Each structure stands twice: as structure tokens, then as C-alpha cells.
mmCIF file with all atom_site columns, C-alpha atoms in Angstrom:
data_model
loop_
_atom_site.group_PDB
_atom_site.id
_atom_site.type_symbol
_atom_site.label_atom_id
_atom_site.label_alt_id
_atom_site.label_comp_id
_atom_site.label_asym_id
_atom_site.label_entity_id
_atom_site.label_seq_id
_atom_site.pdbx_PDB_ins_code
_atom_site.Cartn_x
_atom_site.Cartn_y
_atom_site.Cartn_z
_atom_site.occupancy
_atom_site.B_iso_or_equiv
_atom_site.pdbx_formal_charge
_atom_site.auth_seq_id
_atom_site.auth_comp_id
_atom_site.auth_asym_id
_atom_site.auth_atom_id
_atom_site.pdbx_PDB_model_num
ATOM 1   C CA . UNK A 1 1   ? -43.668 67.456  17.874  1.00 84.00 ? 1   UNK A CA 1
ATOM 2   C CA . UNK A 1 2   ? -42.862 66.293  14.346  1.00 93.00 ? 2   UNK A CA 1
ATOM 3   C CA . UNK A 1 3   ? -43.799 68.681  11.561  1.00 96.00 ? 3   UNK A CA 1
ATOM 4   C CA . UNK A 1 4   ? -44.805 67.793  8.013   1.00 98.00 ? 4   UNK A CA 1
ATOM 5   C CA . UNK A 1 5   ? -45.263 70.442  5.339   1.00 98.00 ? 5   UNK A CA 1
ATOM 6   C CA . UNK A 1 6   ? -46.826 69.842  1.932   1.00 97.00 ? 6   UNK A CA 1
ATOM 7   C CA . UNK A 1 7   ? -46.067 72.118  -1.018  1.00 97.00 ? 7   UNK A CA 1
ATOM 8   C CA . UNK A 1 8   ? -48.812 71.508  -3.570  1.00 95.00 ? 8   UNK A CA 1
ATOM 9   C CA . UNK A 1 9   ? -48.808 72.384  -7.273  1.00 93.00 ? 9   UNK A CA 1
ATOM 10  C CA . UNK A 1 10  ? -51.237 75.114  -8.398  1.00 90.00 ? 10  UNK A CA 1
ATOM 11  C CA . UNK A 1 11  ? -54.778 74.072  -7.418  1.00 84.00 ? 11  UNK A CA 1
ATOM 12  C CA . UNK A 1 12  ? -58.192 75.698  -7.184  1.00 78.00 ? 12  UNK A CA 1
ATOM 13  C CA . UNK A 1 13  ? -58.312 75.464  -3.386  1.00 72.00 ? 13  UNK A CA 1
ATOM 14  C CA . UNK A 1 14  ? -56.212 74.425  -0.414  1.00 63.00 ? 14  UNK A CA 1
ATOM 15  C CA . UNK A 1 15  ? -56.955 70.715  -0.884  1.00 65.00 ? 15  UNK A CA 1
ATOM 16  C CA . UNK A 1 16  ? -57.723 70.499  -4.616  1.00 65.00 ? 16  UNK A CA 1
ATOM 17  C CA . UNK A 1 17  ? -60.929 68.529  -4.028  1.00 62.00 ? 17  UNK A CA 1
ATOM 18  C CA . UNK A 1 18  ? -63.490 71.238  -4.734  1.00 63.00 ? 18  UNK A CA 1
ATOM 19  C CA . UNK A 1 19  ? -63.626 70.856  -8.524  1.00 56.00 ? 19  UNK A CA 1
ATOM 20  C CA . UNK A 1 20  ? -66.099 68.640  -10.426 1.00 55.00 ? 20  UNK A CA 1
ATOM 21  C CA . UNK A 1 21  ? -63.413 66.038  -11.206 1.00 58.00 ? 21  UNK A CA 1
ATOM 22  C CA . UNK A 1 22  ? -60.659 66.179  -8.577  1.00 62.00 ? 22  UNK A CA 1
ATOM 23  C CA . UNK A 1 23  ? -57.565 64.046  -8.940  1.00 71.00 ? 23  UNK A CA 1
ATOM 24  C CA . UNK A 1 24  ? -58.415 60.676  -7.310  1.00 72.00 ? 24  UNK A CA 1
ATOM 25  C CA . UNK A 1 25  ? -55.407 60.799  -4.980  1.00 80.00 ? 25  UNK A CA 1
ATOM 26  C CA . UNK A 1 26  ? -56.339 64.166  -3.448  1.00 85.00 ? 26  UNK A CA 1
ATOM 27  C CA . UNK A 1 27  ? -59.365 63.182  -1.301  1.00 84.00 ? 27  UNK A CA 1
ATOM 28  C CA . UNK A 1 28  ? -57.436 60.204  0.052   1.00 85.00 ? 28  UNK A CA 1
ATOM 29  C CA . UNK A 1 29  ? -54.371 62.355  0.728   1.00 90.00 ? 29  UNK A CA 1
ATOM 30  C CA . UNK A 1 30  ? -56.434 65.013  2.523   1.00 89.00 ? 30  UNK A CA 1
ATOM 31  C CA . UNK A 1 31  ? -57.946 62.319  4.760   1.00 88.00 ? 31  UNK A CA 1
ATOM 32  C CA . UNK A 1 32  ? -54.490 60.912  5.497   1.00 91.00 ? 32  UNK A CA 1
ATOM 33  C CA . UNK A 1 33  ? -53.212 64.366  6.497   1.00 94.00 ? 33  UNK A CA 1
ATOM 34  C CA . UNK A 1 34  ? -56.178 64.745  8.858   1.00 92.00 ? 34  UNK A CA 1
ATOM 35  C CA . UNK A 1 35  ? -55.247 61.384  10.349  1.00 90.00 ? 35  UNK A CA 1
ATOM 36  C CA . UNK A 1 36  ? -51.646 62.559  10.840  1.00 93.00 ? 36  UNK A CA 1
ATOM 37  C CA . UNK A 1 37  ? -52.874 65.672  12.630  1.00 93.00 ? 37  UNK A CA 1
ATOM 38  C CA . UNK A 1 38  ? -54.899 63.447  14.927  1.00 91.00 ? 38  UNK A CA 1
ATOM 39  C CA . UNK A 1 39  ? -51.704 61.564  15.777  1.00 92.00 ? 39  UNK A CA 1
ATOM 40  C CA . UNK A 1 40  ? -50.077 64.757  17.048  1.00 93.00 ? 40  UNK A CA 1
ATOM 41  C CA . UNK A 1 41  ? -48.132 65.689  13.905  1.00 95.00 ? 41  UNK A CA 1
ATOM 42  C CA . UNK A 1 42  ? -48.051 69.377  12.986  1.00 96.00 ? 42  UNK A CA 1
ATOM 43  C CA . UNK A 1 43  ? -49.309 69.421  9.388   1.00 97.00 ? 43  UNK A CA 1
ATOM 44  C CA . UNK A 1 44  ? -49.026 72.498  7.163   1.00 97.00 ? 44  UNK A CA 1
ATOM 45  C CA . UNK A 1 45  ? -50.077 72.711  3.540   1.00 96.00 ? 45  UNK A CA 1
ATOM 46  C CA . UNK A 1 46  ? -49.234 75.373  0.948   1.00 96.00 ? 46  UNK A CA 1
ATOM 47  C CA . UNK A 1 47  ? -50.800 75.791  -2.489  1.00 94.00 ? 47  UNK A CA 1
ATOM 48  C CA . UNK A 1 48  ? -48.563 77.334  -5.168  1.00 94.00 ? 48  UNK A CA 1
ATOM 49  C CA . UNK A 1 49  ? -51.504 79.363  -6.501  1.00 91.00 ? 49  UNK A CA 1
ATOM 50  C CA . UNK A 1 50  ? -52.502 80.783  -3.127  1.00 92.00 ? 50  UNK A CA 1
ATOM 51  C CA . UNK A 1 51  ? -49.247 80.795  -1.130  1.00 94.00 ? 51  UNK A CA 1
ATOM 52  C CA . UNK A 1 52  ? -46.377 81.520  -3.556  1.00 95.00 ? 52  UNK A CA 1
ATOM 53  C CA . UNK A 1 53  ? -44.445 83.294  -0.813  1.00 96.00 ? 53  UNK A CA 1
ATOM 54  C CA . UNK A 1 54  ? -44.105 80.086  1.203   1.00 97.00 ? 54  UNK A CA 1
ATOM 55  C CA . UNK A 1 55  ? -42.375 78.445  -1.768  1.00 97.00 ? 55  UNK A CA 1
ATOM 56  C CA . UNK A 1 56  ? -40.000 81.370  -2.271  1.00 96.00 ? 56  UNK A CA 1
ATOM 57  C CA . UNK A 1 57  ? -39.088 81.593  1.420   1.00 96.00 ? 57  UNK A CA 1
ATOM 58  C CA . UNK A 1 58  ? -37.996 77.956  1.774   1.00 96.00 ? 58  UNK A CA 1
ATOM 59  C CA . UNK A 1 59  ? -34.476 77.401  0.415   1.00 96.00 ? 59  UNK A CA 1
ATOM 60  C CA . UNK A 1 60  ? -34.990 73.656  -0.108  1.00 96.00 ? 60  UNK A CA 1
ATOM 61  C CA . UNK A 1 61  ? -38.229 74.133  -2.007  1.00 97.00 ? 61  UNK A CA 1
ATOM 62  C CA . UNK A 1 62  ? -36.839 77.000  -4.053  1.00 96.00 ? 62  UNK A CA 1
ATOM 63  C CA . UNK A 1 63  ? -33.824 74.901  -5.082  1.00 96.00 ? 63  UNK A CA 1
ATOM 64  C CA . UNK A 1 64  ? -36.014 71.925  -6.009  1.00 96.00 ? 64  UNK A CA 1
ATOM 65  C CA . UNK A 1 65  ? -38.210 74.128  -8.184  1.00 96.00 ? 65  UNK A CA 1
ATOM 66  C CA . UNK A 1 66  ? -35.157 75.626  -9.868  1.00 95.00 ? 66  UNK A CA 1
ATOM 67  C CA . UNK A 1 67  ? -33.691 72.197  -10.655 1.00 95.00 ? 67  UNK A CA 1
ATOM 68  C CA . UNK A 1 68  ? -36.850 70.222  -11.479 1.00 94.00 ? 68  UNK A CA 1
ATOM 69  C CA . UNK A 1 69  ? -39.541 72.785  -12.160 1.00 94.00 ? 69  UNK A CA 1
ATOM 70  C CA . UNK A 1 70  ? -43.117 72.007  -11.158 1.00 93.00 ? 70  UNK A CA 1
ATOM 71  C CA . UNK A 1 71  ? -42.408 68.295  -11.673 1.00 93.00 ? 71  UNK A CA 1
ATOM 72  C CA . UNK A 1 72  ? -41.131 68.184  -8.082  1.00 95.00 ? 72  UNK A CA 1
ATOM 73  C CA . UNK A 1 73  ? -44.588 69.152  -6.790  1.00 95.00 ? 73  UNK A CA 1
ATOM 74  C CA . UNK A 1 74  ? -46.189 68.023  -4.598  1.00 95.00 ? 74  UNK A CA 1
ATOM 75  C CA . UNK A 1 75  ? -43.136 68.243  -2.373  1.00 97.00 ? 75  UNK A CA 1
ATOM 76  C CA . UNK A 1 76  ? -43.171 67.098  1.246   1.00 97.00 ? 76  UNK A CA 1
ATOM 77  C CA . UNK A 1 77  ? -40.791 68.318  3.941   1.00 97.00 ? 77  UNK A CA 1
ATOM 78  C CA . UNK A 1 78  ? -40.497 66.684  7.366   1.00 96.00 ? 78  UNK A CA 1
ATOM 79  C CA . UNK A 1 79  ? -38.569 68.574  10.036  1.00 95.00 ? 79  UNK A CA 1
ATOM 80  C CA . UNK A 1 80  ? -36.562 70.490  7.441   1.00 95.00 ? 80  UNK A CA 1
ATOM 81  C CA . UNK A 1 81  ? -35.792 67.539  5.139   1.00 96.00 ? 81  UNK A CA 1
ATOM 82  C CA . UNK A 1 82  ? -37.387 66.781  1.771   1.00 96.00 ? 82  UNK A CA 1
ATOM 83  C CA . UNK A 1 83  ? -38.824 63.259  1.989   1.00 95.00 ? 83  UNK A CA 1
ATOM 84  C CA . UNK A 1 84  ? -40.984 63.053  -1.145  1.00 95.00 ? 84  UNK A CA 1
ATOM 85  C CA . UNK A 1 85  ? -41.368 64.798  -4.508  1.00 95.00 ? 85  UNK A CA 1
ATOM 86  C CA . UNK A 1 86  ? -43.762 64.503  -7.422  1.00 93.00 ? 86  UNK A CA 1
ATOM 87  C CA . UNK A 1 87  ? -46.372 62.248  -5.829  1.00 92.00 ? 87  UNK A CA 1
ATOM 88  C CA . UNK A 1 88  ? -48.950 62.024  -3.049  1.00 92.00 ? 88  UNK A CA 1
ATOM 89  C CA . UNK A 1 89  ? -47.732 59.210  -0.743  1.00 91.00 ? 89  UNK A CA 1
ATOM 90  C CA . UNK A 1 90  ? -50.199 56.872  0.918   1.00 89.00 ? 90  UNK A CA 1
ATOM 91  C CA . UNK A 1 91  ? -50.860 56.797  4.659   1.00 89.00 ? 91  UNK A CA 1
ATOM 92  C CA . UNK A 1 92  ? -48.278 54.112  5.366   1.00 88.00 ? 92  UNK A CA 1
ATOM 93  C CA . UNK A 1 93  ? -45.496 56.151  3.772   1.00 91.00 ? 93  UNK A CA 1
ATOM 94  C CA . UNK A 1 94  ? -46.627 59.357  5.481   1.00 93.00 ? 94  UNK A CA 1
ATOM 95  C CA . UNK A 1 95  ? -46.593 57.535  8.801   1.00 92.00 ? 95  UNK A CA 1
ATOM 96  C CA . UNK A 1 96  ? -43.087 56.240  8.101   1.00 91.00 ? 96  UNK A CA 1
ATOM 97  C CA . UNK A 1 97  ? -41.899 59.769  7.290   1.00 93.00 ? 97  UNK A CA 1
ATOM 98  C CA . UNK A 1 98  ? -42.793 60.941  10.803  1.00 94.00 ? 98  UNK A CA 1
ATOM 99  C CA . UNK A 1 99  ? -41.893 57.746  12.656  1.00 92.00 ? 99  UNK A CA 1
ATOM 100 C CA . UNK A 1 100 ? -45.370 56.337  13.243  1.00 89.00 ? 100 UNK A CA 1
ATOM 101 C CA . UNK A 1 101 ? -45.477 52.543  13.066  1.00 73.00 ? 101 UNK A CA 1
ATOM 102 C CA . UNK A 1 102 ? -49.212 51.777  13.276  1.00 63.00 ? 102 UNK A CA 1
ATOM 103 C CA . UNK A 1 103 ? -51.383 53.489  10.670  1.00 58.00 ? 103 UNK A CA 1
ATOM 104 C CA . UNK A 1 104 ? -54.579 51.873  11.900  1.00 59.00 ? 104 UNK A CA 1
ATOM 105 C CA . UNK A 1 105 ? -55.469 50.958  8.333   1.00 57.00 ? 105 UNK A CA 1
ATOM 106 C CA . UNK A 1 106 ? -55.738 47.431  7.029   1.00 55.00 ? 106 UNK A CA 1
ATOM 107 C CA . UNK A 1 107 ? -54.604 46.769  3.481   1.00 54.00 ? 107 UNK A CA 1
ATOM 108 C CA . UNK A 1 108 ? -57.143 44.562  1.729   1.00 59.00 ? 108 UNK A CA 1
ATOM 109 C CA . UNK A 1 109 ? -57.438 43.076  -1.726  1.00 63.00 ? 109 UNK A CA 1
ATOM 110 C CA . UNK A 1 110 ? -60.310 45.491  -2.280  1.00 64.00 ? 110 UNK A CA 1
ATOM 111 C CA . UNK A 1 111 ? -58.159 48.605  -1.821  1.00 75.00 ? 111 UNK A CA 1
ATOM 112 C CA . UNK A 1 112 ? -57.692 50.858  -4.892  1.00 80.00 ? 112 UNK A CA 1
ATOM 113 C CA . UNK A 1 113 ? -53.914 50.525  -4.613  1.00 81.00 ? 113 UNK A CA 1
ATOM 114 C CA . UNK A 1 114 ? -53.945 46.723  -4.713  1.00 85.00 ? 114 UNK A CA 1
ATOM 115 C CA . UNK A 1 115 ? -56.442 46.722  -7.581  1.00 86.00 ? 115 UNK A CA 1
ATOM 116 C CA . UNK A 1 116 ? -54.150 48.902  -9.690  1.00 88.00 ? 116 UNK A CA 1
ATOM 117 C CA . UNK A 1 117 ? -51.108 46.716  -8.977  1.00 90.00 ? 117 UNK A CA 1
ATOM 118 C CA . UNK A 1 118 ? -53.095 43.638  -10.007 1.00 91.00 ? 118 UNK A CA 1
ATOM 119 C CA . UNK A 1 119 ? -54.259 45.451  -13.156 1.00 91.00 ? 119 UNK A CA 1
ATOM 120 C CA . UNK A 1 120 ? -50.665 46.392  -13.981 1.00 93.00 ? 120 UNK A CA 1
ATOM 121 C CA . UNK A 1 121 ? -49.637 42.742  -13.696 1.00 91.00 ? 121 UNK A CA 1
ATOM 122 C CA . UNK A 1 122 ? -52.547 41.677  -15.901 1.00 91.00 ? 122 UNK A CA 1
ATOM 123 C CA . UNK A 1 123 ? -51.597 44.324  -18.471 1.00 92.00 ? 123 UNK A CA 1
ATOM 124 C CA . UNK A 1 124 ? -48.080 42.909  -18.675 1.00 91.00 ? 124 UNK A CA 1
ATOM 125 C CA . UNK A 1 125 ? -49.418 39.363  -19.026 1.00 87.00 ? 125 UNK A CA 1
ATOM 126 C CA . UNK A 1 126 ? -51.787 40.458  -21.809 1.00 89.00 ? 126 UNK A CA 1
ATOM 127 C CA . UNK A 1 127 ? -49.152 42.564  -23.625 1.00 91.00 ? 127 UNK A CA 1
ATOM 128 C CA . UNK A 1 128 ? -51.606 45.478  -23.538 1.00 92.00 ? 128 UNK A CA 1
ATOM 129 C CA . UNK A 1 129 ? -49.644 48.730  -23.838 1.00 91.00 ? 129 UNK A CA 1
ATOM 130 C CA . UNK A 1 130 ? -52.678 50.993  -23.467 1.00 91.00 ? 130 UNK A CA 1
ATOM 131 C CA . UNK A 1 131 ? -53.844 49.054  -20.395 1.00 91.00 ? 131 UNK A CA 1
ATOM 132 C CA . UNK A 1 132 ? -50.436 49.331  -18.758 1.00 93.00 ? 132 UNK A CA 1
ATOM 133 C CA . UNK A 1 133 ? -50.216 53.089  -19.409 1.00 92.00 ? 133 UNK A CA 1
ATOM 134 C CA . UNK A 1 134 ? -53.702 53.674  -17.990 1.00 92.00 ? 134 UNK A CA 1
ATOM 135 C CA . UNK A 1 135 ? -53.197 51.640  -14.818 1.00 91.00 ? 135 UNK A CA 1
ATOM 136 C CA . UNK A 1 136 ? -49.653 52.953  -14.316 1.00 92.00 ? 136 UNK A CA 1
ATOM 137 C CA . UNK A 1 137 ? -50.972 56.522  -14.336 1.00 88.00 ? 137 UNK A CA 1
ATOM 138 C CA . UNK A 1 138 ? -53.786 55.579  -11.939 1.00 86.00 ? 138 UNK A CA 1
ATOM 139 C CA . UNK A 1 139 ? -51.279 53.942  -9.591  1.00 86.00 ? 139 UNK A CA 1
ATOM 140 C CA . UNK A 1 140 ? -49.153 57.095  -9.562  1.00 85.00 ? 140 UNK A CA 1
ATOM 141 C CA . UNK A 1 141 ? -52.245 59.187  -8.817  1.00 78.00 ? 141 UNK A CA 1
ATOM 142 C CA . UNK A 1 142 ? -53.005 56.943  -5.849  1.00 78.00 ? 142 UNK A CA 1
ATOM 143 C CA . UNK A 1 143 ? -49.529 57.562  -4.466  1.00 74.00 ? 143 UNK A CA 1
ATOM 144 C CA . UNK A 1 144 ? -47.974 54.180  -5.222  1.00 80.00 ? 144 UNK A CA 1
ATOM 145 C CA . UNK A 1 145 ? -44.204 54.330  -5.485  1.00 81.00 ? 145 UNK A CA 1
ATOM 146 C CA . UNK A 1 146 ? -42.129 53.413  -8.523  1.00 83.00 ? 146 UNK A CA 1
ATOM 147 C CA . UNK A 1 147 ? -40.676 50.540  -6.467  1.00 81.00 ? 147 UNK A CA 1
ATOM 148 C CA . UNK A 1 148 ? -44.149 49.097  -5.802  1.00 86.00 ? 148 UNK A CA 1
ATOM 149 C CA . UNK A 1 149 ? -45.047 49.321  -9.484  1.00 91.00 ? 149 UNK A CA 1
ATOM 150 C CA . UNK A 1 150 ? -41.722 47.769  -10.516 1.00 89.00 ? 150 UNK A CA 1
ATOM 151 C CA . UNK A 1 151 ? -42.291 44.837  -8.174  1.00 88.00 ? 151 UNK A CA 1
ATOM 152 C CA . UNK A 1 152 ? -45.715 44.225  -9.729  1.00 91.00 ? 152 UNK A CA 1
ATOM 153 C CA . UNK A 1 153 ? -44.203 44.373  -13.226 1.00 92.00 ? 153 UNK A CA 1
ATOM 154 C CA . UNK A 1 154 ? -41.330 42.032  -12.346 1.00 90.00 ? 154 UNK A CA 1
ATOM 155 C CA . UNK A 1 155 ? -43.691 39.545  -10.714 1.00 88.00 ? 155 UNK A CA 1
ATOM 156 C CA . UNK A 1 156 ? -45.901 39.533  -13.816 1.00 88.00 ? 156 UNK A CA 1
ATOM 157 C CA . UNK A 1 157 ? -42.866 39.050  -16.064 1.00 89.00 ? 157 UNK A CA 1
ATOM 158 C CA . UNK A 1 158 ? -41.652 36.131  -13.940 1.00 87.00 ? 158 UNK A CA 1
ATOM 159 C CA . UNK A 1 159 ? -45.058 34.429  -14.064 1.00 83.00 ? 159 UNK A CA 1
ATOM 160 C CA . UNK A 1 160 ? -45.313 35.099  -17.787 1.00 84.00 ? 160 UNK A CA 1
ATOM 161 C CA . UNK A 1 161 ? -41.838 33.676  -18.424 1.00 85.00 ? 161 UNK A CA 1
ATOM 162 C CA . UNK A 1 162 ? -42.557 30.475  -16.490 1.00 81.00 ? 162 UNK A CA 1
ATOM 163 C CA . UNK A 1 163 ? -45.904 30.009  -18.220 1.00 76.00 ? 163 UNK A CA 1
ATOM 164 C CA . UNK A 1 164 ? -44.242 30.572  -21.594 1.00 78.00 ? 164 UNK A CA 1
ATOM 165 C CA . UNK A 1 165 ? -41.604 27.950  -20.873 1.00 82.00 ? 165 UNK A CA 1
ATOM 166 C CA . UNK A 1 166 ? -44.276 25.388  -19.966 1.00 80.00 ? 166 UNK A CA 1
ATOM 167 C CA . UNK A 1 167 ? -46.244 26.145  -23.137 1.00 80.00 ? 167 UNK A CA 1
ATOM 168 C CA . UNK A 1 168 ? -43.121 25.736  -25.273 1.00 83.00 ? 168 UNK A CA 1
ATOM 169 C CA . UNK A 1 169 ? -42.365 22.382  -23.630 1.00 85.00 ? 169 UNK A CA 1
ATOM 170 C CA . UNK A 1 170 ? -45.925 21.224  -24.315 1.00 86.00 ? 170 UNK A CA 1
ATOM 171 C CA . UNK A 1 171 ? -45.724 22.369  -27.926 1.00 85.00 ? 171 UNK A CA 1
ATOM 172 C CA . UNK A 1 172 ? -42.374 20.637  -28.399 1.00 82.00 ? 172 UNK A CA 1
ATOM 173 C CA . UNK A 1 173 ? -43.588 17.357  -26.911 1.00 86.00 ? 173 UNK A CA 1
ATOM 174 C CA . UNK A 1 174 ? -46.730 17.514  -29.067 1.00 88.00 ? 174 UNK A CA 1
ATOM 175 C CA . UNK A 1 175 ? -44.928 18.299  -32.318 1.00 87.00 ? 175 UNK A CA 1
ATOM 176 C CA . UNK A 1 176 ? -41.979 16.019  -31.625 1.00 86.00 ? 176 UNK A CA 1
ATOM 177 C CA . UNK A 1 177 ? -43.325 13.055  -29.673 1.00 83.00 ? 177 UNK A CA 1
ATOM 178 C CA . UNK A 1 178 ? -40.812 10.623  -28.252 1.00 77.00 ? 178 UNK A CA 1
ATOM 179 C CA . UNK A 1 179 ? -40.588 7.364   -30.260 1.00 77.00 ? 179 UNK A CA 1
ATOM 180 C CA . UNK A 1 180 ? -42.627 4.536   -28.821 1.00 71.00 ? 180 UNK A CA 1
ATOM 181 C CA . UNK A 1 181 ? -40.585 1.787   -27.218 1.00 67.00 ? 181 UNK A CA 1
ATOM 182 C CA . UNK A 1 182 ? -41.526 -1.632  -28.678 1.00 63.00 ? 182 UNK A CA 1
ATOM 183 C CA . UNK A 1 183 ? -42.332 -4.474  -26.322 1.00 60.00 ? 183 UNK A CA 1
ATOM 184 C CA . UNK A 1 184 ? -39.940 -7.444  -25.935 1.00 60.00 ? 184 UNK A CA 1
ATOM 185 C CA . UNK A 1 185 ? -39.734 -9.511  -29.143 1.00 56.00 ? 185 UNK A CA 1
ATOM 186 C CA . UNK A 1 186 ? -40.156 -13.283 -29.087 1.00 55.00 ? 186 UNK A CA 1
ATOM 187 C CA . UNK A 1 187 ? -36.943 -15.251 -29.355 1.00 56.00 ? 187 UNK A CA 1
ATOM 188 C CA . UNK A 1 188 ? -37.910 -17.018 -32.575 1.00 56.00 ? 188 UNK A CA 1
ATOM 189 C CA . UNK A 1 189 ? -40.568 -14.858 -34.127 1.00 54.00 ? 189 UNK A CA 1
ATOM 190 C CA . UNK A 1 190 ? -43.399 -17.276 -33.381 1.00 54.00 ? 190 UNK A CA 1
ATOM 191 C CA . UNK A 1 191 ? -46.127 -17.403 -30.804 1.00 55.00 ? 191 UNK A CA 1
ATOM 192 C CA . UNK A 1 192 ? -45.309 -18.960 -27.469 1.00 54.00 ? 192 UNK A CA 1
ATOM 193 C CA . UNK A 1 193 ? -46.388 -22.534 -27.076 1.00 53.00 ? 193 UNK A CA 1
ATOM 194 C CA . UNK A 1 194 ? -48.740 -23.665 -24.392 1.00 55.00 ? 194 UNK A CA 1
ATOM 195 C CA . UNK A 1 195 ? -45.725 -24.272 -22.222 1.00 54.00 ? 195 UNK A CA 1
ATOM 196 C CA . UNK A 1 196 ? -44.956 -20.579 -22.224 1.00 54.00 ? 196 UNK A CA 1
ATOM 197 C CA . UNK A 1 197 ? -41.877 -20.644 -24.458 1.00 54.00 ? 197 UNK A CA 1
ATOM 198 C CA . UNK A 1 198 ? -41.958 -19.683 -28.106 1.00 56.00 ? 198 UNK A CA 1
ATOM 199 C CA . UNK A 1 199 ? -39.263 -22.230 -28.857 1.00 56.00 ? 199 UNK A CA 1
ATOM 200 C CA . UNK A 1 200 ? -41.084 -25.232 -27.553 1.00 53.00 ? 200 UNK A CA 1
#
């Protein structure tokens, strides 16, 4: 049986969802851990406030805390190996950690994760620094990886660059129109005769 252990930062309870305004990622993460348990994975969770001994007893966790401080929390260990630090991964990543291929969850355009990635792209397109910071932080809270966020940013930059190039071409052609090409001149400057030739 695969085992997955979560070392949480200090929280008010074992799941962190009992307060009036819990971190948005926590209810989703708790549900994903329940799903893992249902798949036969042994899931254990320690809260730094309530189980400090568990942190001190694990050499890997103790070393991570010494090197990175609380920034490494939450920290996830699978079968004695650290697989994630500083974020709450989504169900797909948790499943990958323990070798489960099918998560049973369909990713839709209406999912919170996809919405935040779209918002990040829109923030880049609009040059809105405050918007980007807000949606970046929300994406991290939802467990999206830095790679996912970077891909959204790079895609937005690519679209923005292409659109900018097209706008510049339009502006250039409008401000500097190509000279009109005159039609063929008559051979003698006069009007063609009824016979069709301007020269008679």
C-alpha cells in the first residue's frame, strides 16, 4: 500500500477548514485526500500546531524546515520521499504522486483552476499588474504549479506579441499608404478614336 503524509503549516484544526474564512485550497485538498484514501492509499496528516513531534521525528522534514523555514510547508512525503513543498497540489498531481492514472475528475472550463489561468492570461494582455498579482496568488492557493502558471503567461505573451505585430502593420499601412499605380497612358495623349486607337 502506498503511503502519503502531509505536513501542514500551523492551523486551527487538522484540516484548516473550521475558521470563518478558510484558505480556498484547503476544502478542495481535504476532499482530494479523502478520495485518495478511498483508492487504497494510506493518508496521514500532521498539523505543526498540534503535532510538532511528527515534524521533529522525520529527518527529511526536519532538514527541509532548517533549510527553508515554514516556506516549505505544506510538505508532502510519499513512501519516504518528499514530492511537494509549499503548495497544496490538485487531485491530478496527488494521483500522479502515488501512481494512480485515473482521477475520476473531469477538467472543465468552469473549474476554478482553469478560470484563474484564463484570468492570468487576461491580466498579461491588459498589462494589469494588480490583476496579475491577485490571480497569481489565487492560482497558487488552488494548488496550480509554477509551470502551469508560466505556460499561461507565455501563451498570453505570444498572443499579445502577434496581435501587436498586426496592429503595427495596420498602422504603418494606414500612415504610409502605397502609391497608387496609374493606369496605362494613351500613346499620343488624346482620346481614342472610334476605331479604338488614339492615333487614328
